[in-house]
């Protein structure tokens, strides 16, 4: 190691000669790194130039820890080495984290989300969003040939849509980028229960985020409404029953594209949902199938809601707040000619939770008597290193049965004091990317022929759909 200063002095002399020909010192540093001299390339570059650390703009491409990647331009650094220095460049070192998941798409999503947030943290927040921000995207191509395939695929691409727009939306929904990053990256996303879907539908490890696979058509639909959606969120100060969209990505593995959208989880990260309904306001073909009813947590529909004589018990004041938000959101959807959305209703039974807690307490007491270690600390107990959306905000708060933090469980509503049962409700709008187009018109015509013009079919005009939907939802309250 005592030869290193001498070696660096020689390099410094070479640098002075090369810079006289306008060759970028950063590529020299990378060249040295790539040919066996294992220094930190950026630190080496800074030492050679005799200056302090700095971060120059958005990453252009490079190699670190065996990962070679390039951005949309796709120019090889070796070719650019011989070119004159025309623009600022820098290389982003990949973090030490291992993004290991059961599915390669998820590993790449974790890697990409981590890389994206790290990059964004170096870019100043714009004073205001411009029209181009709603069309922008960032791409990265990785040739990951030296990595273990158990962690990441050999080759993959990652694309983020409208990064500045979604960054702004996260801020308006009260989510710090570092918490968003931790919720997505700290541990792999998981499936909720025994879900067998053709498309990926997962929750983040802390259950605060939903990761949903969508089609390329839905990506286009999202682009079509994103500007108006952002404006709506700004006007209502983030208080909405619409899905809270936080990020949209494309992951390419083995030449196959997977489109993913990230949303806030409408259900609680800690309170178990015991019953759930998908309500559209139509009674035609709106009953859960026998197969669905056989599931551990079936999704019931409009007919089931009536047959079960289900009601939502909230105070008049709370009902007024809910309907005010719902009317405003539905009016927004009508303006965009969106329909076929649903109200997702989840119900947490507080008394059932108390019974389950009593049972688990008895089991833990028996374990302690038998000398077995106790289970994980209860949710809400103090953590020494809170991370993620849930951990950041309530890591040291203790919650009793049926209690929740409204800053975390943003869709949660407590039942009224005089309700026959103590319950917590989770209510929000889902499936809001279906616009009334030629396909919907054809479906409406076919169903009208089958069921008659007066039937409450689900496929109608957006204005009719909204009117019927709001009338039905108004009547779900006791």
C-alpha atoms as one frame of an Amber mdcrd trajectory, in Angstrom:
protein
   0.000   0.000   0.000   3.029   2.357   0.502   3.371   2.454  -3.310  -0.064
   4.035  -3.762   1.007   7.722  -3.291   3.790   7.244  -5.855   1.324   5.571
  -8.220  -1.174   8.412  -7.795   1.498  11.049  -8.476   2.309   9.327 -11.769
  -1.389   9.254 -12.617  -1.684  12.918 -11.759   1.097  13.722 -14.204  -0.579
  11.597 -16.901  -3.839  13.359 -16.110  -2.306  16.788 -16.707  -1.084  15.646
 -20.116  -4.418  14.079 -21.081  -6.546  16.989 -19.884  -4.545  19.257 -22.172
  -6.265  17.262 -24.952  -9.696  17.788 -23.242 -10.188  14.150 -22.272 -12.655
  13.614 -19.410 -10.906  12.613 -16.160 -13.904  10.644 -15.007 -13.497   8.138
 -17.821  -9.796   7.831 -16.966 -10.786   6.927 -13.413 -13.239   4.332 -14.687
 -10.673   2.927 -17.103  -8.206   2.464 -14.231 -10.878   0.805 -12.111 -11.892
  -1.537 -14.916  -8.317  -2.678 -15.497  -7.602  -4.053 -12.083  -6.792  -1.101
  -9.806  -9.627  -1.402  -7.279 -10.048   2.159  -6.022 -13.378   3.941  -5.713
 -13.503   5.532  -9.205 -15.204   8.765  -8.167 -12.885   9.237  -5.184  -9.924
   8.435  -7.424 -11.090  11.026  -9.908 -11.463  13.613  -7.148  -7.966  12.817
  -5.836  -6.480  13.118  -9.306  -8.133  16.484  -9.817  -7.281  17.601  -6.289
 -10.817  18.732  -5.470 -13.608  17.858  -3.037 -16.604  15.619  -3.672 -19.393
  16.866  -5.925 -22.399  15.427  -7.754 -22.912  16.463 -11.361 -26.447  16.061
 -12.710 -28.189  12.844 -13.673 -26.340   9.587 -14.292 -25.199   8.914 -17.849
 -23.957   5.344 -17.567 -20.938   3.411 -16.363 -19.738   0.405 -14.399 -19.608
  -0.364 -10.681 -19.266  -3.640  -8.805 -19.431  -5.544 -12.097 -22.554  -3.729
 -13.319 -22.297  -2.016 -16.683 -25.228   0.213 -17.506 -26.176   2.894 -19.951
 -28.999   5.365 -20.292 -31.284   6.069 -23.233 -28.457   7.466 -25.348 -26.716
   4.070 -25.207 -23.207   5.414 -25.965 -20.397   3.174 -24.745 -18.021   4.930
 -22.279 -15.002   3.461 -24.097 -16.034   5.284 -27.272 -16.700   8.505 -25.412
 -13.242   8.355 -23.806 -11.682   9.668 -27.000 -14.223  12.456 -27.407 -13.930
  15.987 -26.143 -15.696  16.909 -22.943 -18.969  18.435 -24.097 -21.311  17.798
 -21.164 -21.206  17.003 -17.476 -21.188  13.315 -16.605 -21.078  11.150 -13.551
 -21.421   7.529 -12.568 -23.847   6.344  -9.938 -22.427   3.683  -7.693 -24.841
   0.869  -6.995 -25.636   0.414  -3.338 -24.348  -2.603  -1.475 -27.894  -3.908
  -0.894 -28.760  -7.279  -2.389 -32.117  -7.095  -4.166 -33.124 -10.719  -3.779
 -36.748 -11.660  -4.496 -38.661 -14.753  -5.599 -39.386 -13.206  -9.011 -36.718
 -11.548 -11.215 -39.135  -8.732 -12.088 -39.416  -7.859  -8.394 -35.632  -7.910
  -7.938 -35.279  -5.453 -10.814 -38.129  -3.306  -9.456 -36.354  -3.074  -6.089
 -33.043  -2.259  -7.776 -34.672   0.311 -10.052 -36.703   2.025  -7.334 -33.569
   2.289  -5.206 -31.565   3.728  -8.109 -34.372   6.127  -9.059 -34.828   7.627
  -5.594 -31.059   7.986  -5.177 -30.891   9.839  -8.497 -33.880  12.062  -7.683
 -32.342  13.026  -4.355 -29.559  14.750  -6.309 -31.947  16.696  -8.555 -33.436
  19.941  -7.181 -37.208  19.968  -6.711 -38.676  22.142  -9.479 -40.638  25.231
  -8.471 -43.481  24.062 -10.695 -44.165  21.161 -13.026 -44.011  21.825 -16.761
 -45.986  20.072 -19.546 -42.849  18.143 -20.539 -42.685  16.605 -17.037 -45.910
  14.723 -17.823 -44.268  13.131 -20.884 -40.800  12.537 -19.438 -39.218   9.204
 -18.571 -35.848   7.850 -17.542 -34.389   4.604 -18.877 -31.496   2.470 -17.779
 -30.071  -0.650 -19.401 -27.984  -3.004 -17.276 -25.604  -5.709 -18.446 -25.151
  -7.359 -15.098 -22.804 -10.135 -16.230 -20.733 -10.504 -13.041 -23.647 -10.760
 -10.637 -25.147 -13.902  -9.188 -28.348 -14.632 -11.090 -29.974 -15.503  -7.768
 -29.939 -11.784  -6.988 -30.494 -10.056 -10.335 -30.937 -11.216 -13.942 -27.928
 -11.042 -16.265 -29.485  -8.332 -18.419 -32.436  -6.075 -17.741 -33.907  -2.650
 -18.416 -35.702  -0.305 -16.063 -37.868   2.638 -17.072 -39.547   5.182 -14.820
 -42.431   7.263 -16.136 -42.826  10.956 -15.229 -40.429  10.871 -12.237 -40.890
  14.533 -11.269 -44.696  14.255 -11.394 -44.849  11.189  -9.158 -42.272  12.730
  -6.832 -44.621  15.720  -6.482 -47.630  13.450  -5.913 -45.788  11.566  -3.159
 -45.051  14.881  -1.479 -48.695  15.978  -1.714 -49.801  12.671  -0.213 -47.401
  13.212   2.705 -44.865  10.520   1.778 -41.127  11.148   2.036 -39.080   9.677
  -0.815 -36.773   7.859   1.608 -39.753   6.172   3.282 -41.194   5.229  -0.108
 -37.791   3.801  -1.032 -37.503   1.824   2.211 -41.024   0.383   1.890 -40.252
  -0.885  -1.624 -36.605  -1.893  -1.222 -35.888  -2.994   2.341 -37.568  -6.376
   1.827 -39.284  -8.015  -1.180 -43.006  -7.368  -1.807 -45.339 -10.199  -0.831
 -48.611 -11.706  -2.000 -51.555 -11.273   0.331 -52.915 -14.724   1.158 -53.310
 -17.391  -1.527 -53.711 -15.205  -4.580 -53.540 -16.846  -8.007 -53.578 -14.006
 -10.517 -52.314 -13.881 -14.088 -50.933 -10.450 -13.246 -48.766  -9.525 -10.293
 -50.648  -8.003  -7.372 -48.571  -7.581  -4.234 -48.100  -5.456  -1.152 -44.856
  -3.990   0.126 -43.322  -5.847   3.054 -44.755  -3.251   5.496 -48.200  -3.451
   3.817 -48.383   0.283   3.075 -48.038   0.021  -0.722 -49.721  -1.959  -3.495
 -47.649  -3.088  -6.478 -49.987  -3.852  -9.379 -49.128  -5.121 -12.836 -50.975
  -3.224 -15.563 -51.153  -3.419 -19.363 -49.420  -1.120 -21.841 -52.883   0.253
 -22.682 -53.388   1.182 -19.032 -50.004   2.928 -19.055 -51.278   5.008 -21.978
 -54.553   5.666 -20.102 -52.559   6.786 -17.070 -50.583   9.208 -19.225 -53.855
  10.546 -20.645 -55.276  11.426 -17.227 -52.087  12.199 -15.276 -52.141  15.968
 -15.765 -55.816  16.246 -14.748 -55.285  13.778 -11.884 -52.389  15.853 -10.540
 -54.475  19.028 -10.796 -57.327  17.328  -8.910 -54.958  16.228  -6.124 -53.618
  19.789  -5.853 -57.127  21.292  -5.651 -58.329  18.870  -2.967 -55.008  19.119
  -1.052 -54.435  15.369  -1.309 -57.753  14.544   0.411 -59.321  12.121  -2.051
 -60.889   8.664  -2.244 -59.206   8.047  -5.599 -56.227   5.680  -5.720 -53.070
   7.440  -4.539 -50.681   6.782  -7.404 -47.035   7.042  -6.308 -44.946   5.660
  -9.164 -45.145   3.895 -12.532 -42.407   1.710 -14.018 -41.545  -0.684 -16.819
 -39.272  -3.642 -16.084 -37.779  -5.617 -18.981 -36.359  -9.082 -18.269 -35.581
 -11.595 -21.051 -37.019  -9.142 -23.613 -40.410  -9.235 -21.876 -41.924  -5.975
 -20.627 -43.784  -5.804 -17.307 -45.610  -2.587 -16.413 -46.082  -1.820 -12.725
 -47.924   0.928 -10.889 -47.399   1.700  -7.197 -50.302   2.909  -5.025 -51.081
   3.425  -1.367 -52.716   0.384   0.206 -56.378   1.221   0.884 -56.459  -1.303
   3.705 -54.560  -1.036   6.974 -50.935  -2.028   7.420 -51.823  -3.551  10.813
 -55.620  -4.010  11.192 -56.865  -7.191   9.514 -59.775  -6.834   7.073 -62.394
  -9.470   7.928 -64.901  -8.712   5.117 -64.611  -6.817   1.844 -66.956  -5.652
  -0.896 -66.519  -4.391  -4.465 -69.514  -2.111  -5.136 -70.486  -0.664  -8.533
 -74.150   0.195  -7.962 -75.449  -2.477 -10.360 -77.344  -5.658  -9.476 -76.896
  -7.444 -12.828 -74.217 -10.177 -12.613 -72.949  -8.566  -9.422 -72.842 -11.513
  -7.031 -69.704 -13.325  -5.899 -69.296 -16.777  -7.440 -69.316 -19.947  -5.346
 -65.583 -20.292  -5.987 -65.006 -16.730  -4.754 -67.122 -17.304  -1.645 -64.983
 -20.329  -0.807 -61.864 -18.183  -0.405 -60.428 -17.212   2.969 -61.277 -13.550
   2.311 -63.805 -13.424  -0.545 -64.610 -10.240  -2.433 -68.362  -9.811  -2.168
 -70.373  -7.658  -4.576 -73.514  -5.513  -4.716 -76.054  -8.363  -4.515 -74.155
  -9.928  -1.599 -74.143  -6.567   0.206 -77.946  -6.461   0.068 -78.445 -10.156
   0.840 -76.140  -9.910   3.880 -78.082  -6.822   5.028 -74.717  -5.151   5.453
 -74.601  -1.515   6.583 -71.882   1.042   7.284 -72.335   2.624  10.716 -70.729
   6.060  10.820 -71.846   9.370  12.294 -73.866  11.839  10.191 -70.887  14.184
  10.186 -68.569  11.437   8.918 -71.088  10.380   6.262 -71.297  13.974   5.023
 -67.488  14.160   4.731 -67.341  10.854   2.853 -70.069  11.807   0.377 -68.554
  15.250  -0.199 -65.216  13.675  -1.154 -66.908  10.954  -3.189 -69.061  13.423
  -5.146 -66.005  15.536  -5.942 -63.995  12.511  -7.087 -66.826  11.052  -9.176
 -67.402  14.424 -10.843 -63.721  14.384 -11.805 -64.090  10.876 -13.291 -67.163
  11.920 -15.294 -65.256  14.866 -16.789 -62.628  12.429 -18.043 -65.336  10.021
 -19.313 -64.110   7.327 -16.926 -66.433   4.588 -15.738 -66.590   1.011 -14.457
 -64.878   2.052 -11.220 -65.863   0.533  -7.881 -65.972   1.444  -4.227 -63.726
  -0.958  -2.352 -65.077  -1.429   1.170 -63.079  -3.297   3.801 -64.460  -4.011
   7.271 -62.369  -4.690  10.363 -64.264  -6.331  13.246 -62.807  -4.906  16.486
 -64.408  -7.511  18.782 -63.024 -10.318  16.645 -59.568  -8.701  16.867 -59.855
  -8.617  20.675 -60.709 -12.329  20.733 -57.749 -13.120  18.470 -55.422 -11.022
  20.656 -56.614 -12.839  23.790 -55.916 -16.172  22.089 -52.424 -15.141  20.970
 -51.620 -13.777  24.457 -52.494 -17.165  25.989 -50.238 -18.962  23.490 -47.316
 -16.595  24.201 -47.759 -17.121  27.941 -47.585 -20.896  27.426 -44.447 -20.466
  25.290 -42.764 -18.423  28.026 -43.645 -21.055  30.629 -42.089 -23.696  28.360
 -38.948 -21.587  27.929 -39.627 -20.736  24.278 -38.789 -17.276  22.917 -41.673
 -14.875  22.497 -42.866 -13.809  19.063 -42.100 -10.516  17.383 -42.961  -7.373
  19.336 -46.503  -6.061  18.760 -47.134  -3.575  15.973 -46.597  -0.108  17.333
 -43.819  -1.097  19.708 -40.722   1.090  19.665 -38.140   0.279  17.021 -34.524
   1.393  17.121 -34.412   1.923  13.358 -37.841   2.837  11.973 -37.937   2.599
   8.200 -40.633   2.773   5.568 -43.919   4.642   5.463 -45.396   2.872   8.494
 -42.201   2.640  10.554 -41.284   6.285  10.139 -44.551   7.630  11.459 -45.661
   5.271  14.219 -42.718   3.095  15.213 -43.049   4.144  18.856 -46.832   4.422
  19.140 -48.871   1.785  20.947 -52.312   1.012  19.508 -55.197  -0.808  21.129
 -57.807  -2.922  19.294 -59.455  -0.969  16.481 -57.119   2.015  16.853 -55.156
   3.413  13.932 -53.023   6.349  12.857 -54.978   8.411  10.265 -51.670   9.597
   8.768 -50.878   5.990   7.847 -54.291   4.373   7.354 -55.527   7.244   5.200
 -58.649   5.410   3.990 -59.767   4.290   7.479 -62.989   5.448   9.198 -64.081
   4.582  12.742 -67.636   3.321  13.301 -70.015   5.588  15.223 -70.204   5.411
  19.019 -73.722   3.929  19.029 -73.107   1.341  16.295 -74.328  -2.236  16.959
 -70.764  -3.459  16.315 -67.394  -1.803  16.789 -65.879  -1.706  13.316 -63.278
   0.136  11.258 -64.102   0.780   7.601 -61.689   1.251   4.713 -63.244   2.963
   1.701 -61.720   4.048  -1.607 -62.281   4.093  -5.361 -60.522   1.483  -7.502
 -60.224   0.617 -11.220 -60.308   4.219 -12.424 -58.470   3.760 -15.742 -61.432
   2.558 -17.851 -62.593   5.230 -20.284 -65.863   5.096 -22.231 -64.637   4.121
 -25.693 -65.842   2.036 -28.633 -65.440  -1.234 -26.690 -67.637   0.025 -23.849
 -70.260   1.258 -26.329 -70.370  -2.190 -27.950 -70.590  -3.916 -24.544 -73.439
  -1.593 -23.534 -75.370  -2.416 -26.710 -74.892  -6.175 -26.206 -76.023  -6.094
 -22.564 -79.047  -3.940 -23.428 -80.172  -6.569 -25.948 -79.647  -9.359 -23.395
 -81.165  -7.773 -20.261 -83.490  -5.102 -21.674 -83.226  -1.320 -21.767 -84.449
  -0.882 -18.176 -82.011  -3.319 -16.556 -79.316  -2.007 -14.183 -76.429  -3.192
 -16.331 -72.931  -2.101 -15.341 -71.909  -0.849 -18.804 -73.665   2.495 -19.339
 -72.659   6.062 -20.196 -70.269   7.743 -17.698 -72.963  10.195 -16.489 -75.497
   7.397 -15.968 -72.879   5.228 -14.302 -71.942   8.013 -11.867 -75.564   8.819
 -10.970 -76.441   5.183 -10.285 -73.187   4.599  -8.407 -73.689   7.570  -6.053
 -77.321   6.627  -5.369 -76.268   3.121  -4.375 -73.385   4.287  -2.173 -75.598
   6.830  -0.394 -77.807   3.940   0.743 -75.045   1.739   2.183 -75.006   3.865
   5.347 -77.274   2.995   8.285
